[in-house]
Amino acid sequence: MAPEVVIGVDVGGTTVAAGLVDPDGRVLEHHQVPTHARGPGTALETIGELLDRLGERARARGVTVTGVGLGVPGIIDAERGAVGVDIHYAPELARASLGAMLRERVGVPVFVDNDVNALALAEWTWGAGRGARSLVMLALGTGVGGGIIVDGRLHRGHAGFGGELGHVPIDFDGPPCVCGGRGCLKAYVSGTDIALRAGERLGRPVSAAEVFRLAAEGDAAADAIVEAACAALGAGLSIIVNGLNPERVLLAGSVAKSLRPLEARVRAALARYAFAEALRATHLEILALDKDATVRGGAALVHYETRRRKMTTS
Ligand SMILES: [Zn+2]
């Protein structure tokens, strides 16, 4: 029998990445293309073509694809594999029955979930979260998302909003947010918002990574933005520590990478807000994940859902 693999897909606002992933979480092949390579509103075709290409690669390698898992940056009905209306980075996928549509195309089970839920599953299955009974993944990138695993189960919430930790208000008079709320954590710690705020202060376009570099070089305006991000993150993390008391908290994403040298500042801010005893019991880790990590997310979703659905039907 041919060795079995699954296809993991990460749908981002700018790039769709997909890969063949073996049962040990190794990414055998990784392909990525711009989400809107064929123009605005074409994310679905991009995903479909990427799946076709990986199917061909699997055949060429003599491996069998047994399932496909997609991480999508929005609110997902994972039971039905359907995308909700809150998907700000690939809006054309709103209300799409993505699982059913793609299953038709690939002929194997297709599972869909929020991208950070999928990433949390990947780290729990193969990475920094291995063996944990409870963990929270907070991904700080273009946007800010969360994934919550409690007592060995992914907590999706009653209507799929579980883990939307980027949109907890940490400043009740803060700026309006894309989610309809105000003063959200995202407004202070997402790469997009850090770049935007710095651009206004410096009077020129600047990337989030550059803001961190300027701050490290002693630029006062950049450092003020970085300090605000650390303080906001401390407040946001305290909501996780006090509210969920997880065994592990993992930070991932491009902004988390920039925060690695500033871990002491993040911890100091967190200590200002969290229960000391709860914090002492929490293992906090800022991860520097490679580009395969999000692809492993989709793959971990396939394994998790296959197991879960077997358990609920037996
Ligand atoms: Zn928000």
Short mmCIF file of C-alpha atoms and ligand atoms in Angstrom, two decimals:
data_model
loop_
_atom_site.label_atom_id
_atom_site.label_comp_id
_atom_site.label_asym_id
_atom_site.label_seq_id
_atom_site.Cartn_x
_atom_site.Cartn_y
_atom_site.Cartn_z
CA MET A 1 0.00 0.00 0.00
CA ALA A 2 1.27 3.45 -0.86
CA PRO A 3 2.33 5.62 2.10
CA GLU A 4 -0.39 8.02 3.21
CA VAL A 5 -0.14 11.79 3.39
CA VAL A 6 -2.59 14.64 3.89
CA ILE A 7 -2.66 18.05 2.25
CA GLY A 8 -2.46 21.03 4.57
CA VAL A 9 -3.53 24.42 3.22
CA ASP A 10 -3.11 27.85 4.76
CA VAL A 11 -5.27 30.53 3.15
CA GLY A 12 -3.85 33.97 3.82
CA GLY A 13 -4.87 37.40 2.60
CA THR A 14 -1.77 37.63 0.41
CA THR A 15 -0.54 34.04 -0.01
CA VAL A 16 -2.04 30.56 -0.12
CA ALA A 17 0.45 27.91 1.02
CA ALA A 18 -0.14 24.19 0.73
CA GLY A 19 1.87 21.05 1.20
CA LEU A 20 1.97 17.28 1.38
CA VAL A 21 2.39 16.34 5.03
CA ASP A 22 3.34 12.90 6.33
CA PRO A 23 1.89 11.39 9.55
CA ASP A 24 4.85 12.73 11.57
CA GLY A 25 4.15 16.30 10.52
CA ARG A 26 6.97 16.50 7.99
CA VAL A 27 6.16 18.71 5.03
CA LEU A 28 7.33 16.74 2.00
CA GLU A 29 6.41 19.43 -0.50
CA HIS A 30 5.50 23.05 -0.07
CA HIS A 31 3.92 25.20 -2.75
CA GLN A 32 2.64 28.72 -2.44
CA VAL A 33 0.96 31.23 -4.69
CA PRO A 34 -0.49 34.74 -4.28
CA THR A 35 -4.11 34.40 -3.07
CA HIS A 36 -5.35 36.70 -5.79
CA ALA A 37 -2.92 35.63 -8.49
CA ARG A 38 -5.80 35.61 -10.97
CA GLY A 39 -7.25 38.91 -9.81
CA PRO A 40 -9.58 40.08 -7.04
CA GLY A 41 -12.17 37.58 -5.86
CA THR A 42 -10.34 34.50 -7.17
CA ALA A 43 -9.15 32.86 -3.94
CA LEU A 44 -11.28 29.77 -4.49
CA GLU A 45 -9.79 29.06 -7.93
CA THR A 46 -6.30 29.61 -6.54
CA ILE A 47 -6.94 27.05 -3.78
CA GLY A 48 -8.43 24.56 -6.24
CA GLU A 49 -5.49 24.80 -8.62
CA LEU A 50 -3.02 24.39 -5.77
CA LEU A 51 -4.86 21.23 -4.66
CA ASP A 52 -4.75 19.85 -8.22
CA ARG A 53 -1.02 20.51 -8.38
CA LEU A 54 -0.36 18.79 -5.05
CA GLY A 55 -2.51 15.85 -6.12
CA GLU A 56 -0.26 15.43 -9.14
CA ARG A 57 2.85 15.70 -6.99
CA ALA A 58 1.48 13.01 -4.65
CA ARG A 59 0.90 10.67 -7.60
CA ALA A 60 4.42 11.35 -8.88
CA ARG A 61 5.83 10.49 -5.45
CA GLY A 62 3.73 7.34 -5.14
CA VAL A 63 1.90 8.51 -2.00
CA THR A 64 -1.86 8.51 -1.34
CA VAL A 65 -3.68 11.65 -0.20
CA THR A 66 -6.27 10.70 2.44
CA GLY A 67 -7.60 14.12 3.38
CA VAL A 68 -7.30 17.87 3.01
CA GLY A 69 -7.35 20.44 5.80
CA LEU A 70 -7.65 24.19 5.32
CA GLY A 71 -6.90 26.98 7.74
CA VAL A 72 -8.86 30.09 6.79
CA PRO A 73 -8.52 33.53 8.43
CA GLY A 74 -12.09 34.01 9.60
CA ILE A 75 -15.03 32.62 11.54
CA ILE A 76 -15.69 29.07 10.36
CA ASP A 77 -18.44 26.52 10.91
CA ALA A 78 -16.01 23.62 11.18
CA GLU A 79 -18.78 21.03 11.44
CA ARG A 80 -20.04 21.95 7.96
CA GLY A 81 -16.77 23.21 6.53
CA ALA A 82 -18.46 26.52 5.79
CA VAL A 83 -17.02 30.02 5.99
CA GLY A 84 -18.93 32.68 7.94
CA VAL A 85 -19.33 36.34 7.09
CA ASP A 86 -16.42 37.53 9.24
CA ILE A 87 -13.51 36.97 6.88
CA HIS A 88 -11.74 40.25 6.30
CA TYR A 89 -8.69 39.15 4.30
CA ALA A 90 -10.39 37.00 1.64
CA PRO A 91 -13.95 38.39 1.64
CA GLU A 92 -14.96 36.50 -1.49
CA LEU A 93 -14.96 33.31 0.60
CA ALA A 94 -17.71 34.63 2.90
CA ARG A 95 -20.60 32.13 3.16
CA ALA A 96 -18.77 29.62 0.90
CA SER A 97 -19.37 25.93 1.61
CA LEU A 98 -15.67 25.47 1.11
CA GLY A 99 -15.47 21.91 2.42
CA ALA A 100 -18.21 20.56 0.17
CA MET A 101 -17.00 22.48 -2.91
CA LEU A 102 -13.44 21.25 -2.60
CA ARG A 103 -14.42 17.72 -1.69
CA GLU A 104 -16.15 17.50 -5.04
CA ARG A 105 -12.90 18.48 -6.70
CA VAL A 106 -10.43 16.30 -4.77
CA GLY A 107 -12.55 13.25 -3.86
CA VAL A 108 -11.26 12.89 -0.28
CA PRO A 109 -12.60 14.37 3.00
CA VAL A 110 -11.96 18.11 3.30
CA PHE A 111 -11.94 19.88 6.67
CA VAL A 112 -12.00 23.63 7.20
CA ASP A 113 -11.26 25.64 10.32
CA ASN A 114 -9.97 28.98 11.44
CA ASP A 115 -6.26 29.33 10.57
CA VAL A 116 -5.08 29.87 14.14
CA ASN A 117 -7.19 26.96 15.40
CA ALA A 118 -5.35 24.86 12.83
CA LEU A 119 -1.98 26.26 13.92
CA ALA A 120 -2.81 25.50 17.57
CA LEU A 121 -3.62 21.91 16.57
CA ALA A 122 -0.31 21.60 14.69
CA GLU A 123 1.79 22.80 17.60
CA TRP A 124 -0.23 20.60 19.95
CA THR A 125 0.25 17.56 17.72
CA TRP A 126 3.87 17.97 16.66
CA GLY A 127 5.38 21.10 18.16
CA ALA A 128 5.74 23.29 21.26
CA GLY A 129 2.34 22.26 22.61
CA ARG A 130 2.92 18.51 22.53
CA GLY A 131 1.52 16.70 25.53
CA ALA A 132 -0.28 19.75 26.97
CA ARG A 133 -3.79 19.26 28.36
CA SER A 134 -4.56 22.93 27.70
CA LEU A 135 -2.91 25.57 25.58
CA VAL A 136 -3.63 28.87 23.92
CA MET A 137 -2.03 29.90 20.67
CA LEU A 138 -1.98 33.62 19.94
CA ALA A 139 -0.88 34.49 16.42
CA LEU A 140 0.30 38.05 15.83
CA GLY A 141 0.63 38.78 12.14
CA THR A 142 -1.37 40.81 9.64
CA GLY A 143 -4.27 40.29 12.06
CA VAL A 144 -4.40 38.70 15.48
CA GLY A 145 -6.04 35.34 16.08
CA GLY A 146 -6.21 32.75 18.80
CA GLY A 147 -6.71 29.02 19.18
CA ILE A 148 -7.76 27.43 22.46
CA ILE A 149 -7.30 23.81 23.48
CA VAL A 150 -8.89 22.90 26.81
CA ASP A 151 -8.84 19.45 28.37
CA GLY A 152 -7.55 17.88 25.17
CA ARG A 153 -10.16 19.44 22.87
CA LEU A 154 -10.12 22.38 20.52
CA HIS A 155 -12.54 24.97 21.90
CA ARG A 156 -14.35 26.42 18.90
CA GLY A 157 -17.14 28.01 20.88
CA HIS A 158 -20.88 27.71 20.39
CA ALA A 159 -20.95 29.61 17.08
CA GLY A 160 -17.32 29.34 15.94
CA PHE A 161 -16.07 32.53 17.62
CA GLY A 162 -14.04 30.70 20.27
CA GLY A 163 -10.46 31.94 20.31
CA GLU A 164 -11.08 35.37 18.76
CA LEU A 165 -8.60 36.79 21.25
CA GLY A 166 -7.37 39.51 18.91
CA HIS A 167 -10.72 41.17 19.41
CA VAL A 168 -10.90 41.36 23.17
CA PRO A 169 -11.08 45.06 24.12
CA ILE A 170 -8.07 46.13 26.13
CA ASP A 171 -8.86 49.85 25.87
CA PHE A 172 -12.56 50.55 26.16
CA ASP A 173 -12.23 54.02 24.62
CA GLY A 174 -9.78 52.85 21.97
CA PRO A 175 -10.01 53.15 18.17
CA PRO A 176 -12.79 51.40 16.21
CA CYS A 177 -11.87 47.98 14.87
CA VAL A 178 -12.63 46.06 11.68
CA CYS A 179 -14.71 43.63 13.82
CA GLY A 180 -17.14 46.38 14.81
CA GLY A 181 -15.69 46.66 18.32
CA ARG A 182 -13.44 49.25 19.88
CA GLY A 183 -9.98 49.24 21.46
CA CYS A 184 -9.26 45.65 20.43
CA LEU A 185 -5.92 43.99 21.23
CA LYS A 186 -5.34 43.76 17.48
CA ALA A 187 -5.21 47.55 17.14
CA TYR A 188 -1.97 47.57 19.19
CA VAL A 189 -0.19 44.37 18.31
CA SER A 190 -0.96 43.38 14.72
CA GLY A 191 1.75 44.03 12.14
CA THR A 192 -0.73 46.06 10.11
CA ASP A 193 -1.60 48.37 13.00
CA ILE A 194 1.99 48.76 14.23
CA ALA A 195 3.04 49.76 10.69
CA LEU A 196 0.08 52.12 10.33
CA ARG A 197 0.73 53.88 13.64
CA ALA A 198 4.44 54.21 12.92
CA GLY A 199 3.74 55.52 9.41
CA GLU A 200 1.60 58.30 10.90
CA ARG A 201 4.27 59.24 13.42
CA LEU A 202 7.26 59.02 11.09
CA GLY A 203 5.52 60.55 8.09
CA ARG A 204 6.55 57.75 5.72
CA PRO A 205 5.48 54.16 5.01
CA VAL A 206 7.22 51.69 7.28
CA SER A 207 6.87 47.95 7.96
CA ALA A 208 6.28 46.49 11.43
CA ALA A 209 9.65 44.71 11.32
CA GLU A 210 11.30 48.05 10.58
CA VAL A 211 9.54 49.67 13.56
CA PHE A 212 11.09 47.03 15.84
CA ARG A 213 14.50 47.58 14.24
CA LEU A 214 14.27 51.36 14.65
CA ALA A 215 13.22 50.94 18.29
CA ALA A 216 16.21 48.66 18.93
CA GLU A 217 18.45 51.37 17.43
CA GLY A 218 17.08 53.91 19.91
CA ASP A 219 14.44 55.73 17.85
CA ALA A 220 12.11 57.21 20.49
CA ALA A 221 8.96 57.36 18.32
CA ALA A 222 9.38 53.73 17.25
CA ASP A 223 10.12 52.66 20.79
CA ALA A 224 6.93 54.28 22.08
CA ILE A 225 4.93 52.18 19.60
CA VAL A 226 6.81 49.02 20.60
CA GLU A 227 6.26 49.80 24.28
CA ALA A 228 2.52 50.28 23.65
CA ALA A 229 2.47 46.94 21.83
CA CYS A 230 4.20 45.18 24.76
CA ALA A 231 1.81 46.76 27.29
CA ALA A 232 -1.25 45.85 25.21
CA LEU A 233 0.03 42.33 24.75
CA GLY A 234 0.58 42.04 28.51
CA ALA A 235 -3.05 43.04 29.08
CA GLY A 236 -4.28 40.70 26.36
CA LEU A 237 -2.24 37.78 27.69
CA SER A 238 -3.53 38.42 31.22
CA ILE A 239 -7.06 37.84 29.91
CA ILE A 240 -5.87 34.44 28.71
CA VAL A 241 -3.94 33.62 31.90
CA ASN A 242 -6.66 34.75 34.31
CA GLY A 243 -9.63 33.70 32.21
CA LEU A 244 -8.50 30.29 31.04
CA ASN A 245 -5.48 29.42 33.19
CA PRO A 246 -3.92 27.29 30.44
CA GLU A 247 -0.86 25.12 30.90
CA ARG A 248 0.91 26.72 27.94
CA VAL A 249 0.60 29.97 26.01
CA LEU A 250 2.31 30.08 22.64
CA LEU A 251 2.90 33.24 20.61
CA ALA A 252 3.45 32.92 16.88
CA GLY A 253 3.47 35.08 13.76
CA SER A 254 5.71 37.75 12.30
CA VAL A 255 5.21 40.22 15.17
CA ALA A 256 5.93 37.49 17.74
CA LYS A 257 9.23 36.87 15.96
CA SER A 258 10.11 40.56 16.34
CA LEU A 259 9.12 40.35 20.01
CA ARG A 260 11.52 37.50 20.83
CA PRO A 261 14.37 39.80 21.94
CA LEU A 262 11.80 41.81 23.96
CA GLU A 263 10.40 38.86 25.89
CA ALA A 264 11.34 40.44 29.25
CA ARG A 265 9.24 43.51 28.41
CA VAL A 266 6.25 41.37 27.45
CA ARG A 267 6.59 39.34 30.65
CA ALA A 268 6.89 42.49 32.78
CA ALA A 269 3.70 43.89 31.24
CA LEU A 270 1.89 40.60 31.74
CA ALA A 271 3.00 40.48 35.39
CA ARG A 272 1.32 43.86 35.93
CA TYR A 273 -2.10 42.40 35.10
CA ALA A 274 -2.20 38.64 35.69
CA PHE A 275 -2.67 36.68 38.92
CA ALA A 276 0.89 35.98 40.07
CA GLU A 277 0.18 32.36 40.94
CA ALA A 278 -1.63 31.71 37.67
CA LEU A 279 1.24 33.28 35.74
CA ARG A 280 3.82 31.21 37.62
CA ALA A 281 1.97 28.06 36.54
CA THR A 282 1.85 29.12 32.88
CA HIS A 283 4.54 28.21 30.41
CA LEU A 284 4.80 31.13 27.97
CA GLU A 285 6.82 30.69 24.81
CA ILE A 286 7.42 33.02 21.87
CA LEU A 287 7.89 30.78 18.85
CA ALA A 288 9.91 31.39 15.70
CA LEU A 289 8.02 29.08 13.36
CA ASP A 290 9.17 28.25 9.85
CA LYS A 291 7.01 28.70 6.77
CA ASP A 292 5.86 25.07 6.94
CA ALA A 293 4.11 25.60 10.29
CA THR A 294 0.82 26.87 8.87
CA VAL A 295 0.75 24.07 6.29
CA ARG A 296 1.18 21.60 9.15
CA GLY A 297 -1.89 23.33 10.66
CA GLY A 298 -4.21 22.12 7.93
CA ALA A 299 -2.68 18.65 8.19
CA ALA A 300 -3.15 18.51 11.98
CA LEU A 301 -6.79 19.51 11.43
CA VAL A 302 -7.34 16.46 9.21
CA HIS A 303 -5.94 14.12 11.87
CA TYR A 304 -7.83 15.82 14.70
CA GLU A 305 -11.18 15.82 12.90
CA THR A 306 -10.82 12.27 11.63
CA ARG A 307 -10.22 11.10 15.20
CA ARG A 308 -12.94 13.30 16.70
CA ARG A 309 -15.61 12.28 14.19
CA LYS A 310 -14.79 8.60 14.66
CA MET A 311 -15.22 9.03 18.40
CA THR A 312 -18.57 10.82 18.10
CA THR A 313 -20.05 8.25 15.70
CA SER A 314 -18.82 5.10 17.50
ZN ZN B 1 -11.71 43.97 16.85
#
